[in-house]
CSV table of C-alpha atoms in Angstrom, one decimal:
chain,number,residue,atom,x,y,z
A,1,UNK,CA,0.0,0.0,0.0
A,2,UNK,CA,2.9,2.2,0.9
A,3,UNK,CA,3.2,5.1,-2.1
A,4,UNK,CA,5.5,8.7,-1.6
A,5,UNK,CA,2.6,10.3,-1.3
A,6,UNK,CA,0.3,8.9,1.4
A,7,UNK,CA,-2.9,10.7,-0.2
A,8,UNK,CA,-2.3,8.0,-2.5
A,9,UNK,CA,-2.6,5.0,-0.3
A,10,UNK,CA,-6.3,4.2,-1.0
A,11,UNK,CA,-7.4,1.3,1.4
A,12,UNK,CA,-10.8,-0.1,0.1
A,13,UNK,CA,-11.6,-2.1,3.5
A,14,UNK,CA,-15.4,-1.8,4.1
A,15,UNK,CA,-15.2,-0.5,7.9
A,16,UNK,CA,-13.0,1.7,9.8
A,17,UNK,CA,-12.0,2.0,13.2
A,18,UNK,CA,-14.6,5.0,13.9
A,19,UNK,CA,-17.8,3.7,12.0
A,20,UNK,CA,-20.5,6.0,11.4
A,21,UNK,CA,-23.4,3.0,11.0
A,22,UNK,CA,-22.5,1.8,14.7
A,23,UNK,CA,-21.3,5.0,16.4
A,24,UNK,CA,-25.2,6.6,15.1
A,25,UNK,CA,-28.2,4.7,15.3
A,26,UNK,CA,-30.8,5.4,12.9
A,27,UNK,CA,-33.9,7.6,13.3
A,28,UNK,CA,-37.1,8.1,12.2
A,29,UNK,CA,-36.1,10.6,9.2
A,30,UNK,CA,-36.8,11.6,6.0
A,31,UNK,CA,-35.6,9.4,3.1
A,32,UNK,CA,-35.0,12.8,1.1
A,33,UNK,CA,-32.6,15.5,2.3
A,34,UNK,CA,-31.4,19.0,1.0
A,35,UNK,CA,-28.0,19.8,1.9
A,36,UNK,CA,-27.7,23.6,1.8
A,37,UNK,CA,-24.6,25.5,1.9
A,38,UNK,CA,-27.1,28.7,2.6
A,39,UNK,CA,-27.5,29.4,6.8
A,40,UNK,CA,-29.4,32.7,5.9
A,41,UNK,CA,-32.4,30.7,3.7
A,42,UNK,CA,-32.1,28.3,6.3
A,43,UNK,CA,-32.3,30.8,9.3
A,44,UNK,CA,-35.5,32.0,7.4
A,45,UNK,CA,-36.6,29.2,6.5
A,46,UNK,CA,-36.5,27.8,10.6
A,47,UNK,CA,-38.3,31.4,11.5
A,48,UNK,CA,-41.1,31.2,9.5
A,49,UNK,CA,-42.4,27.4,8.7
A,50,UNK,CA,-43.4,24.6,10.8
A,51,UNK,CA,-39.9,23.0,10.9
A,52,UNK,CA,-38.9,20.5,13.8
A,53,UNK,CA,-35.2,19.6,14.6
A,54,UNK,CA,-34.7,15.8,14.0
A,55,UNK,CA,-31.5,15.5,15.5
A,56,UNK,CA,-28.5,17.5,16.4
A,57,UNK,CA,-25.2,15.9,15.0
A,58,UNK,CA,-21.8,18.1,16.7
A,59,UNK,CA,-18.3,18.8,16.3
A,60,UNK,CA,-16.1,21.1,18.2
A,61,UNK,CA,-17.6,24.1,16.7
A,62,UNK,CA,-20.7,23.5,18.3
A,63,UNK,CA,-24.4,22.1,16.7
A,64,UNK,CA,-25.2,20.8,13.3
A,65,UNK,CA,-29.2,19.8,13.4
A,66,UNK,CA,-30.7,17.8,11.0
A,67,UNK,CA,-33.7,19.5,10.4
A,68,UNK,CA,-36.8,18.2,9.1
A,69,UNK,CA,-40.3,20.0,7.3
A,70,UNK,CA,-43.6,18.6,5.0
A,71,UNK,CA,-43.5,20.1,1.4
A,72,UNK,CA,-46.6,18.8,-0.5
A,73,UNK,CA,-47.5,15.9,1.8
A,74,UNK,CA,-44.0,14.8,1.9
A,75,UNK,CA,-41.3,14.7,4.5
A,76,UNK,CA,-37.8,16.9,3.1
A,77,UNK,CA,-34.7,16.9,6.1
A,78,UNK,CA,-32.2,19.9,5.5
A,79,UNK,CA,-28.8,20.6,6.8
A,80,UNK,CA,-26.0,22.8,6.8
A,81,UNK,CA,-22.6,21.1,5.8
A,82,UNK,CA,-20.4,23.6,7.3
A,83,UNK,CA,-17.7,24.8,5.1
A,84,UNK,CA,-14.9,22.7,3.3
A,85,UNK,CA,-14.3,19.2,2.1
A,86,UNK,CA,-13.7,17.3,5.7
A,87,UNK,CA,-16.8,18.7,8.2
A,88,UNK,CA,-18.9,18.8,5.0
A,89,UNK,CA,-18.2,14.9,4.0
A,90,UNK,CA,-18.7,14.0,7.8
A,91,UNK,CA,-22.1,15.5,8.3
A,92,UNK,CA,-22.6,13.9,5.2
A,93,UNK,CA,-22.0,10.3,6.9
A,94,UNK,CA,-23.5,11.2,9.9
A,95,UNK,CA,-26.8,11.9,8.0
A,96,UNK,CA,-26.8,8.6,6.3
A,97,UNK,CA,-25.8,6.8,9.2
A,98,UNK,CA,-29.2,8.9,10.9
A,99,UNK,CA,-31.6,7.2,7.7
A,100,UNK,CA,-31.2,9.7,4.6
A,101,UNK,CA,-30.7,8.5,1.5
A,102,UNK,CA,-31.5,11.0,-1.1
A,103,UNK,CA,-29.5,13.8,-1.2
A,104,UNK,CA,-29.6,17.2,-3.6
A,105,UNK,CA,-26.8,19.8,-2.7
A,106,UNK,CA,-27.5,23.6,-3.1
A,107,UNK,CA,-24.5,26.2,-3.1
A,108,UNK,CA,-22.9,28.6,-4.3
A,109,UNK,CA,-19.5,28.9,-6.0
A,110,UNK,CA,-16.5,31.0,-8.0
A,111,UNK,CA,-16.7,31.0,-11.6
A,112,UNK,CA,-13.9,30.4,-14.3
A,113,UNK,CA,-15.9,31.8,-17.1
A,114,UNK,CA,-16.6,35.5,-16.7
A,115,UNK,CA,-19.8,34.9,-19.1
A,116,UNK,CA,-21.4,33.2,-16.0
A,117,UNK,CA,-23.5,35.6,-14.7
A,118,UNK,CA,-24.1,35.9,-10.9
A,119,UNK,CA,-27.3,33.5,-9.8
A,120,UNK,CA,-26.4,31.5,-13.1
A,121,UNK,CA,-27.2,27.7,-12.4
A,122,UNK,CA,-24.5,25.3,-12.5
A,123,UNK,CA,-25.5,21.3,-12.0
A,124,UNK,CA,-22.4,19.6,-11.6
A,125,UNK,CA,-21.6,16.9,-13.9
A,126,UNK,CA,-18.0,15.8,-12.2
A,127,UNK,CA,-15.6,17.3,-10.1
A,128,UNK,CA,-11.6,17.5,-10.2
A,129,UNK,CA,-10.5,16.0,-6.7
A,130,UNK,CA,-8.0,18.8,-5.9
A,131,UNK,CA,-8.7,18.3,-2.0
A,132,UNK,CA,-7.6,15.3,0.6
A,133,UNK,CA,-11.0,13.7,1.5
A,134,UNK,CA,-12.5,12.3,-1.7
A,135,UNK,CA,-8.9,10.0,-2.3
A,136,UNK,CA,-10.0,8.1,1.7
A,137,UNK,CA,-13.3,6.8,-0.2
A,138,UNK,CA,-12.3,6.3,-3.5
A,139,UNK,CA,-9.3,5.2,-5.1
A,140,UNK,CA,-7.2,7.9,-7.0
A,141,UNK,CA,-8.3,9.5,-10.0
A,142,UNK,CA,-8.1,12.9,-11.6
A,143,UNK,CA,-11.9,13.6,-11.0
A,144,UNK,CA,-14.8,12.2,-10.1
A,145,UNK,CA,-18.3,12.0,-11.8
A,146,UNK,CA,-21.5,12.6,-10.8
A,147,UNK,CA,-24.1,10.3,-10.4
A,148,UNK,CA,-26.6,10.2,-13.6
A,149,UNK,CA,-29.5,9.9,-11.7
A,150,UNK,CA,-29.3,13.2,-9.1
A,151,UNK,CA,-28.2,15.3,-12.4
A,152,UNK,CA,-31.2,14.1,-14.0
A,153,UNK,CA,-33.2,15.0,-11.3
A,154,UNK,CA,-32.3,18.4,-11.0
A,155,UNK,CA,-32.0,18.9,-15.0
A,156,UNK,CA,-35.3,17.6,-15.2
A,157,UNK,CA,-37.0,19.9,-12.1
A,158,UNK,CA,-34.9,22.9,-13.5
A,159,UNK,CA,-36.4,22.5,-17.1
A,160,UNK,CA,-39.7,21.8,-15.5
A,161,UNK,CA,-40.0,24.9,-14.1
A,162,UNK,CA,-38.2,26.9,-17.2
A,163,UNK,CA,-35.3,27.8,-15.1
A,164,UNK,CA,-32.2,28.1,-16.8
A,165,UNK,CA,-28.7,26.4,-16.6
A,166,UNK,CA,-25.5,25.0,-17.6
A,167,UNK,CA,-23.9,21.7,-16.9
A,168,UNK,CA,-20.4,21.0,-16.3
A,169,UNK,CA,-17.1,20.3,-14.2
A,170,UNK,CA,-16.3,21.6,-10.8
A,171,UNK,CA,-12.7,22.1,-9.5
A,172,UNK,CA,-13.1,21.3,-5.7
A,173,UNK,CA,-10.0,22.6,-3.7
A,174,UNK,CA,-9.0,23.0,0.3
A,175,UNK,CA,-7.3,26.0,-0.2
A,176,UNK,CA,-8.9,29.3,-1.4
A,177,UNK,CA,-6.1,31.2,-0.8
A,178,UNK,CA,-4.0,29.8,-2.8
A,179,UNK,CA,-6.1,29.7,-6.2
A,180,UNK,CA,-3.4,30.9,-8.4
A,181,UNK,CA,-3.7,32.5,-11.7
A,182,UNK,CA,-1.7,29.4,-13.0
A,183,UNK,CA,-4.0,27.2,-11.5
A,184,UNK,CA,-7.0,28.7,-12.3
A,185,UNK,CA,-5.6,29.0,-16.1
A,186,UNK,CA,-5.4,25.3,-15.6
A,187,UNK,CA,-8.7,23.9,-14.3
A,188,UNK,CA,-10.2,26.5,-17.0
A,189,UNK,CA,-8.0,24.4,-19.7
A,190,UNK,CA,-9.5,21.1,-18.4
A,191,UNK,CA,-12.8,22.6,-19.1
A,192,UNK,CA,-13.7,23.1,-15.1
A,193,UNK,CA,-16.7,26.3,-14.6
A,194,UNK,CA,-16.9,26.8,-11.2
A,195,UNK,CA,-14.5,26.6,-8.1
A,196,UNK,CA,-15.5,25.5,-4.5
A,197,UNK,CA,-14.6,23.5,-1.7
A,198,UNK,CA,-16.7,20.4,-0.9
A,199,UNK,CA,-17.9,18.4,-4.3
A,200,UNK,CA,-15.6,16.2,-5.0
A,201,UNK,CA,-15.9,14.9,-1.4
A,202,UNK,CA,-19.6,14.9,-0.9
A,203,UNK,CA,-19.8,12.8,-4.8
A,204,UNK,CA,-17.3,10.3,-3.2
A,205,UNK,CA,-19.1,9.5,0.1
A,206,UNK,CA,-22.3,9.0,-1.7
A,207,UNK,CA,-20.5,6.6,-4.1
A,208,UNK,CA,-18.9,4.9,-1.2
A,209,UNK,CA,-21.7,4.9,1.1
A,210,UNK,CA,-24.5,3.8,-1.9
A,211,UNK,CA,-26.9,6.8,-1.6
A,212,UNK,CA,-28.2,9.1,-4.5
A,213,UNK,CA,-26.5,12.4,-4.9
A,214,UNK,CA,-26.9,15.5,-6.7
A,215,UNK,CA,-25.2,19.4,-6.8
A,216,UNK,CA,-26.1,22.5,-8.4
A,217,UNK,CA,-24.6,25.6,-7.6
A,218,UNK,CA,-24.9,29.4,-8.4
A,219,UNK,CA,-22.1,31.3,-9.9
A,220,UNK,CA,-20.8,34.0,-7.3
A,221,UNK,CA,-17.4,35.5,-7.6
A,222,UNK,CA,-15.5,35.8,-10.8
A,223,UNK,CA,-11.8,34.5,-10.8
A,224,UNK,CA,-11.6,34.8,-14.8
A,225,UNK,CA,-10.2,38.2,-15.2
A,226,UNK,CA,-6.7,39.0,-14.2
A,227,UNK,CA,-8.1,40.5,-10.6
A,228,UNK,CA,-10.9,38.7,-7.9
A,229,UNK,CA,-14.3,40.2,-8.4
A,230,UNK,CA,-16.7,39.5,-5.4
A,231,UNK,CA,-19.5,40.6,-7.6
A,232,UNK,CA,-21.3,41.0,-4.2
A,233,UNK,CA,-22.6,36.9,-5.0
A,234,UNK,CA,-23.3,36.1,-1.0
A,235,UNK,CA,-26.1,39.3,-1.0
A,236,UNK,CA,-28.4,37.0,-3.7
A,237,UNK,CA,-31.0,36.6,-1.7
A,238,UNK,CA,-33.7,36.0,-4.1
A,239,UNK,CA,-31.1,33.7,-6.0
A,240,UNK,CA,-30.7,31.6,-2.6
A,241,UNK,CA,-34.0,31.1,-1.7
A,242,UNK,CA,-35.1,29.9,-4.7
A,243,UNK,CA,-32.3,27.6,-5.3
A,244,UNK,CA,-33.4,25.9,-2.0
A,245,UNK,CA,-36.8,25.5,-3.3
């Protein structure tokens, strides 16, 4: 197993020492689950509908809940992942291990194509594992692909409801500080659209665990040009909400 670079050392036994299955007992939860990236829809959201907490995973920054709502007659749970690739793929676990199966992620992310407007859908047909977690649950590979049935779910709900959007490659990284023009030149080359920090991982525990997974994003801030642009992306409220929806 032993490689130079120990990212590399893929171990494809079934169980590890800390498994989520036997460390979380499963609950009486909804099948279907909305991961959102978005704690100000979700804020909203927990003000102003009949929404119960189903459980309350943690880490040592505090609470996660797993929260849980009827839309149409139908139980959806919703989370927030936290932020980047490790806490994000965790919660991720946890939820499983709790009884969800079907999983739709909504966030938002840079862009690497200054012709993608801000609020501009993105469904994410693969992702470039430039991060650490994705190579633990999968062995190493330069990306890895979506599942065809949660990008034909959202394809199909987006073109349902005449929303439009684009489909294409992610580049998932752990470090947003150093996103360096040659890099960025790079990922653009390999035909990658958007830039964030947790796809690739999320896409890999689904594979490994066996549930149904799905992402679409919204383009935010532009790293096309020659300087950042925030574009102001986190102050789309309308573009959130809706997304979430």
């Amino acid at each position: 197993m032993q490689n130079t670079y120990p990212i590399l050392e893929y171990d494809s036994a079934a169980e590890a020492f800390i498994e989520p299955g036997k460390l979380l007992k499963p609950i009486d939860v909804a099948n279907c689950c909305v991961v959102c990236f978005f704690q100000d829809v979700l804020n909203e959201l927990i003000a102003n509908r009949p929404v119960k907490r189903a459980y309350t995973m943690r880490s040592e920054i505090g609470e996660h809940p797993l929260y849980e709502m009827e839309v149409d007659g139908q139980r959806l749970a919703f989370f927030h992942p936290g932020v980047g690739a490790p806490l994000a793929a965790g919660l991720l676990e946890e939820a499983i291990a709790l009884g969800c199966r079907k999983f739709i992620a909504c966030g938002g992310a840079g862009v690497l194509a200054k012709d993608i407007a801000v609020g501009k859908l993105i469904v994410l047909t693969s992702a470039v594992r430039d991060e650490g977690t994705s190579y633990h649950y999968l062995p190493p590979s330069r990306e890895v692909t979506a599942q065809p049935a949660g990008v034909k779910a959202l394809t199909d709900t987006l073109e349902g409801a005449g929303v439009p959007y684009i489909a294409g490659k992610t580049w998932t990284t752990d470090a947003p500080y150093r996103e360096t023009a040659g890099k960025v030149a790079a990922r653009r080359a390999e035909g990658c659209l958007a830039v964030e920090m947790e796809a690739a991982s999320m896409m890999a525990v689904a594979a490994f665990r066996g549930v149904s997974y799905g992402q679409v994003l919204y383009g935010g801030d532009d790293l096309s040009g020659s300087e950042w642009d925030n574009r102001g992306w986190q102050s789309r409220r309308e573009v959130r909400q809706n997304l979430f929806w």
